[in-house]
Amino acid sequence: MQWTDERVELLKKLWAEGLSASQIAAELGGVTRNAVIGKVHRLGLSGRAKVAAPSSAPRLRKPTAAAPASARVSAAPVGVAAVARAPQAPAYASRGNAALAVASAAPAMEPRAAVHVAPPVRLVETRPAVTPENVTIMDLRENMCRWPLGDPSQPDFRFCGSRTTPGSAYCACHSAIAYQPANDRRRDRRPSIPTH
DNA sequence: CCCTGATTCGC
DNA sequence: GCGAATCAGG
């Protein structure tokens, strides 16, 4: 993948919004979070809310032979403009009522769905479409996909349970369904019943 | 263990 | 310029 103008713009936007590097990487698709971080630094827009206080010695690793003499005078993070980290996390389900929250209204749209950008190019490699391990409410953990499977009133009701994408309540493939932009949301795209 | 960003350096 | 590897830290 290459850093086209569009992708760079999206990167800047998402970074400014406070999304993590891994989230941005997932959003862009085709890049790792390392790539995103590397690009962020090269663009010179690193350290957003992070204030000074290096606290520990500068990291000069690699005992490898050639020492890079030039101690980069890394642009000191602007200590002032403390950009309040964007809300970003729905956190609407405080663990306990996750079941209720989801069950009452099928995984429709999140509060910030309107702000959310369109799904990535396609989540091919990101996550399987088949759930290897569905979980009950008892097994549901913080970073397990809360996508409901089956009838909540039945004992065989389960949650997807795949690993969630960092800020989301769902795994990548279910996030793609749940976080649809308000604009291009069509009825034919809305699954009335959770599928997998 | 999960995650976060930061840095280095071979490519 | 790019990003994997590696780091420090939560």
Short mmCIF file of C-alpha atoms (C1' of nucleotides) in Angstrom, two decimals:
data_model
loop_
_atom_site.label_atom_id
_atom_site.label_comp_id
_atom_site.label_asym_id
_atom_site.label_seq_id
_atom_site.Cartn_x
_atom_site.Cartn_y
_atom_site.Cartn_z
CA MET A 1 0.00 0.00 0.00
CA GLN A 2 1.09 3.50 -0.56
CA TRP A 3 0.51 6.78 1.19
CA THR A 4 -1.72 8.52 -1.24
CA ASP A 5 -2.90 12.03 -0.52
CA GLU A 6 -6.28 10.69 0.45
CA ARG A 7 -4.84 8.22 2.89
CA VAL A 8 -2.58 10.82 4.41
CA GLU A 9 -5.48 13.17 4.85
CA LEU A 10 -7.53 10.49 6.51
CA LEU A 11 -4.59 9.65 8.72
CA LYS A 12 -4.26 13.26 9.80
CA LYS A 13 -7.95 13.51 10.46
CA LEU A 14 -8.22 10.37 12.51
CA TRP A 15 -5.04 11.13 14.40
CA ALA A 16 -6.39 14.56 15.24
CA GLU A 17 -9.58 12.95 16.43
CA GLY A 18 -7.59 10.99 18.91
CA LEU A 19 -7.87 7.54 17.42
CA SER A 20 -5.06 5.21 18.28
CA ALA A 21 -2.54 4.14 15.71
CA SER A 22 -3.93 0.66 15.54
CA GLN A 23 -7.43 1.94 15.07
CA ILE A 24 -6.29 4.18 12.28
CA ALA A 25 -4.40 1.32 10.72
CA ALA A 26 -7.54 -0.78 10.74
CA GLU A 27 -9.48 2.08 9.28
CA LEU A 28 -7.06 2.64 6.47
CA GLY A 29 -6.47 -0.99 5.79
CA GLY A 30 -3.35 -2.45 4.34
CA VAL A 31 -1.07 -0.96 6.92
CA THR A 32 0.07 -1.84 10.38
CA ARG A 33 -0.03 0.42 13.36
CA ASN A 34 3.72 0.72 13.09
CA ALA A 35 3.33 2.10 9.64
CA VAL A 36 0.82 4.59 10.93
CA ILE A 37 3.04 5.69 13.78
CA GLY A 38 6.01 5.96 11.49
CA LYS A 39 4.04 8.10 9.10
CA VAL A 40 2.71 10.24 11.91
CA HIS A 41 6.22 11.00 13.02
CA ARG A 42 7.43 11.70 9.55
CA LEU A 43 4.57 14.10 9.12
CA GLY A 44 5.66 15.74 12.30
CA LEU A 45 2.33 15.46 14.04
CA SER A 46 3.29 13.24 16.89
CA GLY A 47 2.60 13.66 20.53
CA ARG A 48 -0.89 15.03 20.74
CA ALA A 49 -2.08 14.88 24.31
CA LYS A 50 1.14 13.48 25.55
CA VAL A 51 2.84 16.17 27.56
CA ALA A 52 6.51 16.36 28.29
CA ALA A 53 7.78 14.40 31.24
CA PRO A 54 9.94 11.87 29.46
CA SER A 55 10.41 10.54 32.95
CA SER A 56 12.94 8.05 31.76
CA ALA A 57 16.14 8.33 29.84
CA PRO A 58 15.86 8.75 26.10
CA ARG A 59 15.68 5.47 24.34
CA LEU A 60 18.84 4.73 22.56
CA ARG A 61 18.69 1.10 21.83
CA LYS A 62 20.37 -1.22 19.49
CA PRO A 63 23.83 -2.11 20.71
CA THR A 64 24.61 -2.52 17.07
CA ALA A 65 27.93 -1.29 15.85
CA ALA A 66 27.47 1.99 14.03
CA ALA A 67 26.26 4.62 16.41
CA PRO A 68 24.12 7.28 14.76
CA ALA A 69 25.96 10.27 16.17
CA SER A 70 23.19 12.63 15.18
CA ALA A 71 21.05 12.79 18.24
CA ARG A 72 17.83 13.85 16.68
CA VAL A 73 16.52 17.01 18.21
CA SER A 74 13.06 15.58 18.07
CA ALA A 75 10.50 18.30 17.95
CA ALA A 76 9.69 18.83 21.56
CA PRO A 77 6.09 17.96 22.14
CA VAL A 78 4.20 21.14 22.66
CA GLY A 79 3.55 20.99 26.33
CA VAL A 80 0.68 23.40 26.19
CA ALA A 81 -2.11 22.66 23.79
CA ALA A 82 -3.27 19.62 25.62
CA VAL A 83 -5.75 18.25 23.22
CA ALA A 84 -8.32 16.55 25.29
CA ARG A 85 -8.40 13.00 24.13
CA ALA A 86 -11.49 12.47 22.11
CA PRO A 87 -14.30 10.54 23.70
CA GLN A 88 -14.32 7.91 20.99
CA ALA A 89 -15.22 5.04 23.26
CA PRO A 90 -18.94 4.45 23.36
CA ALA A 91 -18.69 2.77 26.72
CA TYR A 92 -22.42 2.60 26.71
CA ALA A 93 -22.31 -0.85 28.10
CA SER A 94 -20.87 -0.89 31.55
CA ARG A 95 -20.17 -4.53 31.40
CA GLY A 96 -23.20 -5.64 33.31
CA ASN A 97 -25.98 -4.51 31.10
CA ALA A 98 -24.21 -5.35 27.93
CA ALA A 99 -26.72 -8.03 27.29
CA LEU A 100 -29.65 -5.76 27.90
CA ALA A 101 -28.22 -2.98 25.87
CA VAL A 102 -27.63 -5.14 22.89
CA ALA A 103 -30.62 -7.34 23.23
CA SER A 104 -33.15 -4.56 23.51
CA ALA A 105 -32.08 -2.97 20.30
CA ALA A 106 -30.22 -5.07 17.83
CA PRO A 107 -26.74 -3.76 17.11
CA ALA A 108 -28.09 -0.81 15.30
CA MET A 109 -26.13 2.38 15.23
CA GLU A 110 -23.77 3.74 17.78
CA PRO A 111 -24.08 7.28 19.11
CA ARG A 112 -21.12 8.42 17.12
CA ALA A 113 -21.99 6.47 14.03
CA ALA A 114 -22.50 9.67 12.14
CA VAL A 115 -18.96 10.75 12.79
CA HIS A 116 -17.53 7.44 11.94
CA VAL A 117 -15.94 7.21 8.57
CA ALA A 118 -16.86 4.69 5.99
CA PRO A 119 -15.65 1.14 6.54
CA PRO A 120 -12.17 0.34 5.30
CA VAL A 121 -11.48 -0.85 1.85
CA ARG A 122 -12.47 -4.26 3.02
CA LEU A 123 -11.67 -6.18 6.12
CA VAL A 124 -10.26 -9.17 4.45
CA GLU A 125 -7.37 -10.20 6.58
CA THR A 126 -8.50 -8.49 9.69
CA ARG A 127 -10.88 -11.02 11.07
CA PRO A 128 -12.56 -14.25 10.20
CA ALA A 129 -16.23 -14.36 9.44
CA VAL A 130 -16.63 -17.54 11.36
CA THR A 131 -16.70 -17.44 15.09
CA PRO A 132 -14.40 -20.01 16.53
CA GLU A 133 -15.56 -19.33 20.01
CA ASN A 134 -18.85 -17.82 20.97
CA VAL A 135 -19.30 -16.84 24.55
CA THR A 136 -22.04 -16.47 27.09
CA ILE A 137 -22.64 -13.35 29.07
CA MET A 138 -20.57 -14.84 31.81
CA ASP A 139 -17.55 -15.22 29.61
CA LEU A 140 -17.87 -11.88 27.95
CA ARG A 141 -14.84 -9.75 28.66
CA GLU A 142 -13.91 -6.20 27.96
CA ASN A 143 -12.37 -6.82 24.58
CA MET A 144 -14.71 -9.48 23.37
CA CYS A 145 -17.12 -8.72 20.60
CA ARG A 146 -20.58 -8.04 22.01
CA TRP A 147 -22.38 -8.96 18.85
CA PRO A 148 -25.39 -11.03 19.91
CA LEU A 149 -26.06 -14.40 18.39
CA GLY A 150 -29.45 -15.94 18.67
CA ASP A 151 -32.40 -15.18 20.88
CA PRO A 152 -31.48 -13.37 24.09
CA SER A 153 -34.31 -15.09 25.88
CA GLN A 154 -33.04 -18.52 25.04
CA PRO A 155 -30.35 -20.36 26.96
CA ASP A 156 -28.27 -20.84 23.86
CA PHE A 157 -27.87 -17.12 23.42
CA ARG A 158 -24.26 -16.21 22.82
CA PHE A 159 -22.06 -13.33 21.93
CA CYS A 160 -19.61 -13.35 19.09
CA GLY A 161 -16.66 -13.18 21.45
CA SER A 162 -13.99 -12.51 18.86
CA ARG A 163 -11.44 -9.92 19.78
CA THR A 164 -12.76 -6.42 19.46
CA THR A 165 -11.01 -3.74 17.55
CA PRO A 166 -9.43 -1.51 20.18
CA GLY A 167 -12.03 1.15 20.70
CA SER A 168 -15.03 -0.79 19.60
CA ALA A 169 -17.54 -3.05 21.24
CA TYR A 170 -17.34 -5.39 18.31
CA CYS A 171 -14.83 -7.33 16.32
CA ALA A 172 -13.72 -5.91 13.00
CA CYS A 173 -16.30 -7.58 10.83
CA HIS A 174 -19.18 -6.74 13.13
CA SER A 175 -17.94 -3.21 13.56
CA ALA A 176 -18.19 -2.85 9.83
CA ILE A 177 -21.86 -3.64 10.12
CA ALA A 178 -22.57 -1.73 13.29
CA TYR A 179 -20.75 1.48 12.59
CA GLN A 180 -22.26 2.51 9.33
CA PRO A 181 -22.23 6.18 8.47
CA ALA A 182 -25.65 7.73 8.73
CA ASN A 183 -25.50 8.70 5.11
CA ASP A 184 -25.05 5.56 3.13
CA ARG A 185 -27.01 3.44 5.52
CA ARG A 186 -29.60 1.53 3.57
CA ARG A 187 -32.23 -0.81 4.68
CA ASP A 188 -30.85 -3.60 2.59
CA ARG A 189 -27.60 -3.30 4.47
CA ARG A 190 -29.17 -3.52 7.88
CA PRO A 191 -29.26 -7.01 9.26
CA SER A 192 -32.48 -7.39 11.20
CA ILE A 193 -31.08 -10.40 12.91
CA PRO A 194 -27.47 -10.88 13.88
CA THR A 195 -25.76 -13.06 11.41
CA HIS A 196 -22.37 -14.45 11.11
"C1'" DC B 1 -1.62 -10.66 28.50
"C1'" DC B 2 -3.75 -6.87 26.35
"C1'" DC B 3 -2.71 -2.38 24.70
"C1'" DT B 4 -0.36 2.52 23.80
"C1'" DG B 5 3.13 5.66 21.29
"C1'" DA B 6 8.41 6.35 20.35
"C1'" DT B 7 12.56 5.24 18.26
"C1'" DT B 8 16.00 3.08 15.44
"C1'" DC B 9 17.71 1.62 11.21
"C1'" DG B 10 17.88 -1.68 7.18
"C1'" DC B 11 15.65 -1.45 3.15
"C1'" DG C 1 10.32 7.62 2.76
"C1'" DC C 2 8.85 3.38 4.63
"C1'" DG C 3 7.80 0.25 8.37
"C1'" DA C 4 9.33 -4.03 11.23
"C1'" DA C 5 11.51 -4.59 15.31
"C1'" DT C 6 12.06 -3.08 19.48
"C1'" DC C 7 11.63 -0.34 23.12
"C1'" DA C 8 9.10 1.88 27.54
"C1'" DG C 9 5.07 2.27 29.72
"C1'" DG C 10 -0.34 1.78 31.13
#
